[in-house]
mmCIF file of C-alpha atoms in Angstrom:
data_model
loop_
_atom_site.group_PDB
_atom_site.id
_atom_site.type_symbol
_atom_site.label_atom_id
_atom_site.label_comp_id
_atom_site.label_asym_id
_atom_site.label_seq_id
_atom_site.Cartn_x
_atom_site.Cartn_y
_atom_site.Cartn_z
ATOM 1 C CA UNK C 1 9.377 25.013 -76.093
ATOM 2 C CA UNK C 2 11.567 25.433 -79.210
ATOM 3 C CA UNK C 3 14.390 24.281 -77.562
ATOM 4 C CA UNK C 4 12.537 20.993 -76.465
ATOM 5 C CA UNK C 5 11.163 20.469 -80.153
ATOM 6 C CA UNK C 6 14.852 21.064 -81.480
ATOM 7 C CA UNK C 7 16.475 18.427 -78.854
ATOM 8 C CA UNK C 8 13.335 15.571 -79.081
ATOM 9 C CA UNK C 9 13.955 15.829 -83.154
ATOM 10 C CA UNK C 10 18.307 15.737 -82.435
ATOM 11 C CA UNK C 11 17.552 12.874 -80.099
ATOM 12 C CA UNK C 12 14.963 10.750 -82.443
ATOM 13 C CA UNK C 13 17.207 11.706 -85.454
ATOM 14 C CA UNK C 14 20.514 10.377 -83.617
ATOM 15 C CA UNK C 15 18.596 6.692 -82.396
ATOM 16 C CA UNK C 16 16.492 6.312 -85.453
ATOM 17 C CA UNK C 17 19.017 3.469 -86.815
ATOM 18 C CA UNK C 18 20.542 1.731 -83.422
ATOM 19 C CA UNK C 19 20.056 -1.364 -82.208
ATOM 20 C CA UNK C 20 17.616 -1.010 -79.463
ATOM 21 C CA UNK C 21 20.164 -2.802 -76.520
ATOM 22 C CA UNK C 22 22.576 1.088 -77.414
ATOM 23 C CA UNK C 23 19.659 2.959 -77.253
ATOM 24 C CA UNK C 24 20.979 4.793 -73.475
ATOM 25 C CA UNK C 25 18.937 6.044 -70.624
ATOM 26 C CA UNK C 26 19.228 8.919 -68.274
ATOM 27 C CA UNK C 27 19.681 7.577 -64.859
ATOM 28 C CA UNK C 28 16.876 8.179 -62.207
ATOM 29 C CA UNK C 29 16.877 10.091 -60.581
ATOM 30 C CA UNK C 30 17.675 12.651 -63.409
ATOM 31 C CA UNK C 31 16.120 15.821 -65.868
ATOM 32 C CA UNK C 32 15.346 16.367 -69.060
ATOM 33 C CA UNK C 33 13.118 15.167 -72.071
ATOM 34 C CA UNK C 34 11.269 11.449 -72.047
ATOM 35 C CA UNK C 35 10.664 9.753 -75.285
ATOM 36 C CA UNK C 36 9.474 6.212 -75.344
ATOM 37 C CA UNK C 37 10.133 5.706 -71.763
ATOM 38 C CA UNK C 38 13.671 7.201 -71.403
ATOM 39 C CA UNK C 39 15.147 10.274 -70.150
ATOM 40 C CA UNK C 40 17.482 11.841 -71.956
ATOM 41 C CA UNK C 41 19.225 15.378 -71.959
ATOM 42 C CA UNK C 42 22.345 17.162 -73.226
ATOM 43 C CA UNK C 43 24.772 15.163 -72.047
ATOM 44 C CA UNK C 44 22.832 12.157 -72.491
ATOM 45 C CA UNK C 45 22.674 13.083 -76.246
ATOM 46 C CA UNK C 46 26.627 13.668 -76.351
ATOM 47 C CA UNK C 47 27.071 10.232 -74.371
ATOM 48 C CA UNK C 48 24.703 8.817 -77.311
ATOM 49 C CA UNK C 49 26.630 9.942 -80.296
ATOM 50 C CA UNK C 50 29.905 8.684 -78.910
ATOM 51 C CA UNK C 51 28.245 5.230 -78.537
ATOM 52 C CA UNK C 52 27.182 5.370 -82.490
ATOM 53 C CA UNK C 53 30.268 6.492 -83.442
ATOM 54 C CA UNK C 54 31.912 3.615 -81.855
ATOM 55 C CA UNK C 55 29.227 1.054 -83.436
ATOM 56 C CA UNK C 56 29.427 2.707 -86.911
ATOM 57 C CA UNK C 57 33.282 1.700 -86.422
ATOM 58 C CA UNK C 58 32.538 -1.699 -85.630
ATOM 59 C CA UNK C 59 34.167 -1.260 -82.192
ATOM 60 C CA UNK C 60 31.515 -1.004 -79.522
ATOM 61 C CA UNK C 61 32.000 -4.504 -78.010
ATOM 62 C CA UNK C 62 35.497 -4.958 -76.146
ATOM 63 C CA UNK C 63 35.994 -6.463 -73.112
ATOM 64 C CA UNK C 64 38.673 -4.332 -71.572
ATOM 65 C CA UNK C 65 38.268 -0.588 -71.754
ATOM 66 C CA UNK C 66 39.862 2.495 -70.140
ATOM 67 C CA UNK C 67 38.353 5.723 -70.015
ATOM 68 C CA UNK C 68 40.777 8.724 -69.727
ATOM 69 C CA UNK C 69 39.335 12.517 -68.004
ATOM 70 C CA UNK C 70 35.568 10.611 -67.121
ATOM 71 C CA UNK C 71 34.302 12.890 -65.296
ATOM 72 C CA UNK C 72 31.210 11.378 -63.057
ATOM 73 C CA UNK C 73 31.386 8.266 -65.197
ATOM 74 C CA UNK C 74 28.327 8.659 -66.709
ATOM 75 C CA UNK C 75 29.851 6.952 -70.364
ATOM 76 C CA UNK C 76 31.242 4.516 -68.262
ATOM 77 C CA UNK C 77 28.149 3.464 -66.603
ATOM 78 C CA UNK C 78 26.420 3.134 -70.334
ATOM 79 C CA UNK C 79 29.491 1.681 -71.952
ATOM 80 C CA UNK C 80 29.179 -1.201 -69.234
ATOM 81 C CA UNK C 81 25.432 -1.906 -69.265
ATOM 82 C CA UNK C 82 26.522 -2.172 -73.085
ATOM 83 C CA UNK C 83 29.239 -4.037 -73.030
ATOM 84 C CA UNK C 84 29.895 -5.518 -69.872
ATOM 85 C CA UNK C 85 33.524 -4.802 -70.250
ATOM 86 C CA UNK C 86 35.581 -4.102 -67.560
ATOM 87 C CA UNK C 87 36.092 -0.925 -66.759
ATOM 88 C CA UNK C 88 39.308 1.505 -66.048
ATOM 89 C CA UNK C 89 38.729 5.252 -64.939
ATOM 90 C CA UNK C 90 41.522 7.833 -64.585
ATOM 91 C CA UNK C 91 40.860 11.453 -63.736
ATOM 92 C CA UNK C 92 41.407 13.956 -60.955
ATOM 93 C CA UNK C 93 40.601 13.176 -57.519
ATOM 94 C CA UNK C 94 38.057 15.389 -57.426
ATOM 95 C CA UNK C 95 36.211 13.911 -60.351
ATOM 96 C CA UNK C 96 37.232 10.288 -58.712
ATOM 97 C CA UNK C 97 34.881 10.897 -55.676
ATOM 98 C CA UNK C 98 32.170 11.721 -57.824
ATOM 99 C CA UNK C 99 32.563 8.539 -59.912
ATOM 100 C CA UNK C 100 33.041 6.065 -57.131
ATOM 101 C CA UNK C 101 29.290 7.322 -56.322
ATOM 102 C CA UNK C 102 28.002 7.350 -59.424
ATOM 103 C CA UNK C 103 29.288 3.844 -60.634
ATOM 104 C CA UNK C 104 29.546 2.253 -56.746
ATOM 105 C CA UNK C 105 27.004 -0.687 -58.009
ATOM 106 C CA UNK C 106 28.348 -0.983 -61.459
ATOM 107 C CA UNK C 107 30.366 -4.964 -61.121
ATOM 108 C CA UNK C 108 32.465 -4.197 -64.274
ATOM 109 C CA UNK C 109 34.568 -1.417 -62.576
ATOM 110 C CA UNK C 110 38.595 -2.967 -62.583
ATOM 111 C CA UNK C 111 39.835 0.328 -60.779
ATOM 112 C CA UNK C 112 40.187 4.206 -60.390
ATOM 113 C CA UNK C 113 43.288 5.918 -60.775
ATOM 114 C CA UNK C 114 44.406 9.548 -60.470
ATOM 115 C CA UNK C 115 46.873 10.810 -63.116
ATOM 116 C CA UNK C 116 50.041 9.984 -60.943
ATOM 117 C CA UNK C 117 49.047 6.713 -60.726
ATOM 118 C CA UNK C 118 48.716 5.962 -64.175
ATOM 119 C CA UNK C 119 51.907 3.836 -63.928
ATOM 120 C CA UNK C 120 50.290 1.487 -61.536
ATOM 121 C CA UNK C 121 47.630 0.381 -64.613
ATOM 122 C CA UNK C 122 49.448 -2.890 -65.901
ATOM 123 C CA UNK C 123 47.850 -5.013 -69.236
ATOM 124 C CA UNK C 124 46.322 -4.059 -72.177
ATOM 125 C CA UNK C 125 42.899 -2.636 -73.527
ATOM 126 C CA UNK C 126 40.646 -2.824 -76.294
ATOM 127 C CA UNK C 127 39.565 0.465 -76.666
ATOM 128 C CA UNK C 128 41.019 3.635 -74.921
ATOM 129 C CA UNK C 129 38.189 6.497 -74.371
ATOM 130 C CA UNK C 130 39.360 10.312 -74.470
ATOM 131 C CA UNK C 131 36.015 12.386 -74.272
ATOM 132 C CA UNK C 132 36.673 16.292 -73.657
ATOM 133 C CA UNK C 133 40.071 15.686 -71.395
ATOM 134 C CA UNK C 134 42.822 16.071 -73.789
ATOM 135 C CA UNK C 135 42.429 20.089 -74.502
ATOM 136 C CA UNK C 136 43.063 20.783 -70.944
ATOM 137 C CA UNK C 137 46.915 19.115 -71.565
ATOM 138 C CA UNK C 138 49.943 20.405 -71.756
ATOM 139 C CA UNK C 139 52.195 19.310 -74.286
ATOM 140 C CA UNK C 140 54.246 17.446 -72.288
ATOM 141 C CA UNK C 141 50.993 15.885 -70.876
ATOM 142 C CA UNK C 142 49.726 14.978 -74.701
ATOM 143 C CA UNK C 143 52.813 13.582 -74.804
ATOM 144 C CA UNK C 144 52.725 11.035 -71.722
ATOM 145 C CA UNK C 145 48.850 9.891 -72.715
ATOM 146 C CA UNK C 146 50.044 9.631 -76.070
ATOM 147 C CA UNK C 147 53.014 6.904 -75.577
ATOM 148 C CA UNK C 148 51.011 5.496 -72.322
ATOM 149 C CA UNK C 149 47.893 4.412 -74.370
ATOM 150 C CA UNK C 150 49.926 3.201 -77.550
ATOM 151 C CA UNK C 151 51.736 0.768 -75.132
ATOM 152 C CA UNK C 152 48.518 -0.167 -73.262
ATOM 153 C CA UNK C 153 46.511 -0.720 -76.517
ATOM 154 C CA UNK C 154 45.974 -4.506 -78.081
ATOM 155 C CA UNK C 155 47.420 -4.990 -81.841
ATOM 156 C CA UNK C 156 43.667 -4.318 -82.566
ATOM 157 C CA UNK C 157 42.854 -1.760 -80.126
ATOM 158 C CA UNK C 158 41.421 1.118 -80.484
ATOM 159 C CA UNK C 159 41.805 4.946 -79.247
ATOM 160 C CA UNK C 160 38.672 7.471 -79.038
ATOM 161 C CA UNK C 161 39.623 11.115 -78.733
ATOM 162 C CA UNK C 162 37.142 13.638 -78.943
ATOM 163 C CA UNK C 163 38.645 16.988 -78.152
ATOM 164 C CA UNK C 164 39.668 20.610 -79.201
ATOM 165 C CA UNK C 165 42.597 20.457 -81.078
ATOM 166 C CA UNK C 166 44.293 23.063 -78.977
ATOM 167 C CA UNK C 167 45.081 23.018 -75.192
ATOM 168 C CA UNK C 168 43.295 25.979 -73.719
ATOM 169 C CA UNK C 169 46.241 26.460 -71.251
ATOM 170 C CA UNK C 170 49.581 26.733 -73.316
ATOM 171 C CA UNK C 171 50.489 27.014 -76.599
ATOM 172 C CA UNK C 172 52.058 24.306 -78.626
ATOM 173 C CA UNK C 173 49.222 22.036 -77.056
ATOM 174 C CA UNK C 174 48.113 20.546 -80.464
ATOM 175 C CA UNK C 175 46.345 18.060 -80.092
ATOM 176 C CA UNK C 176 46.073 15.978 -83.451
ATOM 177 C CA UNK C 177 50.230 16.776 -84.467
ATOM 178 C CA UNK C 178 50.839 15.217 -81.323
ATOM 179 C CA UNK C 179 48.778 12.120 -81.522
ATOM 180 C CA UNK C 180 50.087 11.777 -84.774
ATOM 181 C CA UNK C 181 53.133 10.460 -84.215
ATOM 182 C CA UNK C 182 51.843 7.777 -82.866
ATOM 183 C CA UNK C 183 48.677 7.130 -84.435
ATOM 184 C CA UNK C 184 47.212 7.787 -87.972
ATOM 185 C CA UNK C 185 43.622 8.558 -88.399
ATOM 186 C CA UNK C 186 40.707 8.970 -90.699
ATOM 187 C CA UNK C 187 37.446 10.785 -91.108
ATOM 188 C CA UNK C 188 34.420 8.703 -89.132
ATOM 189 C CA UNK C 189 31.645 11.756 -89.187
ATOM 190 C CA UNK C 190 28.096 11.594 -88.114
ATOM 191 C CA UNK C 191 26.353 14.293 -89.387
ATOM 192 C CA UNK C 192 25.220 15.921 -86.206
ATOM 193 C CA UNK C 193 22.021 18.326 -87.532
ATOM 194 C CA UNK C 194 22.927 21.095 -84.729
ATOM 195 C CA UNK C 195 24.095 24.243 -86.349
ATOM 196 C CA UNK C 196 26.995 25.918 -84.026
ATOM 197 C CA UNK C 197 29.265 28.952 -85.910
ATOM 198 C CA UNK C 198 32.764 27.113 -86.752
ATOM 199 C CA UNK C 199 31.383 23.890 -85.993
ATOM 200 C CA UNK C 200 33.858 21.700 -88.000
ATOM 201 C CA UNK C 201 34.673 18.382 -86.276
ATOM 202 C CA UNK C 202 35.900 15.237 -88.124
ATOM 203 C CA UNK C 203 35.562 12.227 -86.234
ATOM 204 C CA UNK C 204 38.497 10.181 -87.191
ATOM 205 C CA UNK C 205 39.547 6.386 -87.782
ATOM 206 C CA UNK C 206 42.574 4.889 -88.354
ATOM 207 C CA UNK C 207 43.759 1.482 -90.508
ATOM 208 C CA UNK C 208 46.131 0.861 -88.630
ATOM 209 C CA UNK C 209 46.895 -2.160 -86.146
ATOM 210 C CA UNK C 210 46.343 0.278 -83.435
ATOM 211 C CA UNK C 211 43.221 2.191 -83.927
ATOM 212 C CA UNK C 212 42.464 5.937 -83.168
ATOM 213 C CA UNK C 213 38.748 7.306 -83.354
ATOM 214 C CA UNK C 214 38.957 11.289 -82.934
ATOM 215 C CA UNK C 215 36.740 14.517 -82.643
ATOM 216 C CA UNK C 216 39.165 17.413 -83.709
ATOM 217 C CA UNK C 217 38.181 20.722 -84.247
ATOM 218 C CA UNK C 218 39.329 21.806 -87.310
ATOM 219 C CA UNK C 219 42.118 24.920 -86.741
ATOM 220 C CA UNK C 220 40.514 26.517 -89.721
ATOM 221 C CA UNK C 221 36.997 26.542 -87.874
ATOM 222 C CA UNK C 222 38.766 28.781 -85.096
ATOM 223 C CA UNK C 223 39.054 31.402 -87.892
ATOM 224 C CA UNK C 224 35.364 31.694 -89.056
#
């Protein structure tokens, strides 16, 4: 019960000052908490902050957008009833199957692509999505997603990273150094009102032409 009361209070606290067409919905059929007719959970309330982060930036409405490590496509799916943008998904094949289901009626899907066929995605986009997939790279892989979405970004495109700032698989993985040198960033924060131990993650916007939105954690937090 006081973990209901905690996420209603996180969820009315996050929506309070949206526009009610980025207010999201869980899908049915789904689980969680109702308020005001919709369903939200966990994920629903992660999905939810990324879309106010983006509309605090002033960058919520492009028409071409490519989401990077999408998992079931679940941000995709509420990004296009948004937006109606179309949509570019790249992730595992695994994680493909699952979001050809998930997103099989949505009209605004342009294509799915596995990593090795990244090189097949030709034009440009508005805004480049990087929820939760980068931490898993290798260097080298930081590397290739780094250079691929600077060259597939408009002049006024923009790049949204949230992610550890270290790869949990090899050291060296930094994240943010290695994004860096192509992108510059600054701080873009919502104040989140959950209290987790070393919880220190700037949300980050750039001035430059080509844009970079990103959710580091802090490698000072790691030491708390």
């Amino acid at each position: 019960e006081q973990q209901k009361e905690f996420r209603i209070n996180q969820w009315k606290d996050l929506i309070k000052d949206l526009p009610e067409e980025l207010i999201i919905s869980e899908p049915q059929p789904s689980f969680g908490y109702e308020v005001d007719g919709r369903m939200f959970n966990i994920e629903t309330i992660f999905y939810q902050t990324v879309i106010k982060e983006l509309w605090k930036a002033g960058v919520i409405l492009r028409n071409n957008i490519l989401e990077i490590g999408g998992g079931h496509g679940q941000l995709a799916y509420h990004l296009g009833q948004i937006t109606g943008a179309a949509l570019t998904f790249i992730d595992l094949p695994e994680s493909l199957l699952l979001a050809k289901k998930y997103l099989k009626y949505h009209e605004t899907v342009a294509g799915f692509y596995t990593p090795d066929e990244t090189y097949q995605i030709i034009g440009k986009f508005d805004l480049v999505i990087a929820c939760r997939a980068l931490s898993g790279m290798s260097e080298k892989e930081l590397r290739g997603y780094a250079n691929f979405v600077y060259d597939h970004l408009t002049p006024n495109g923009v790049f949204y990273v949230w992610a550890g700032d270290h790869s949990k698989y090899e050291k060296g993985g930094n994240v943010s150094e290695i994004l860096a040198e192509r992108f510059t960033y600054q701080d873009v924060a919502l104040p989140s009102g959950e209290k987790i131990k070393g919880n220190l993650l700037p949300r980050l916007l750039d001035e430059s032409k080509r844009k970079i939105l990103n959710r580091f954690k802090a490698k000072k937090s790691e030491q708390t």
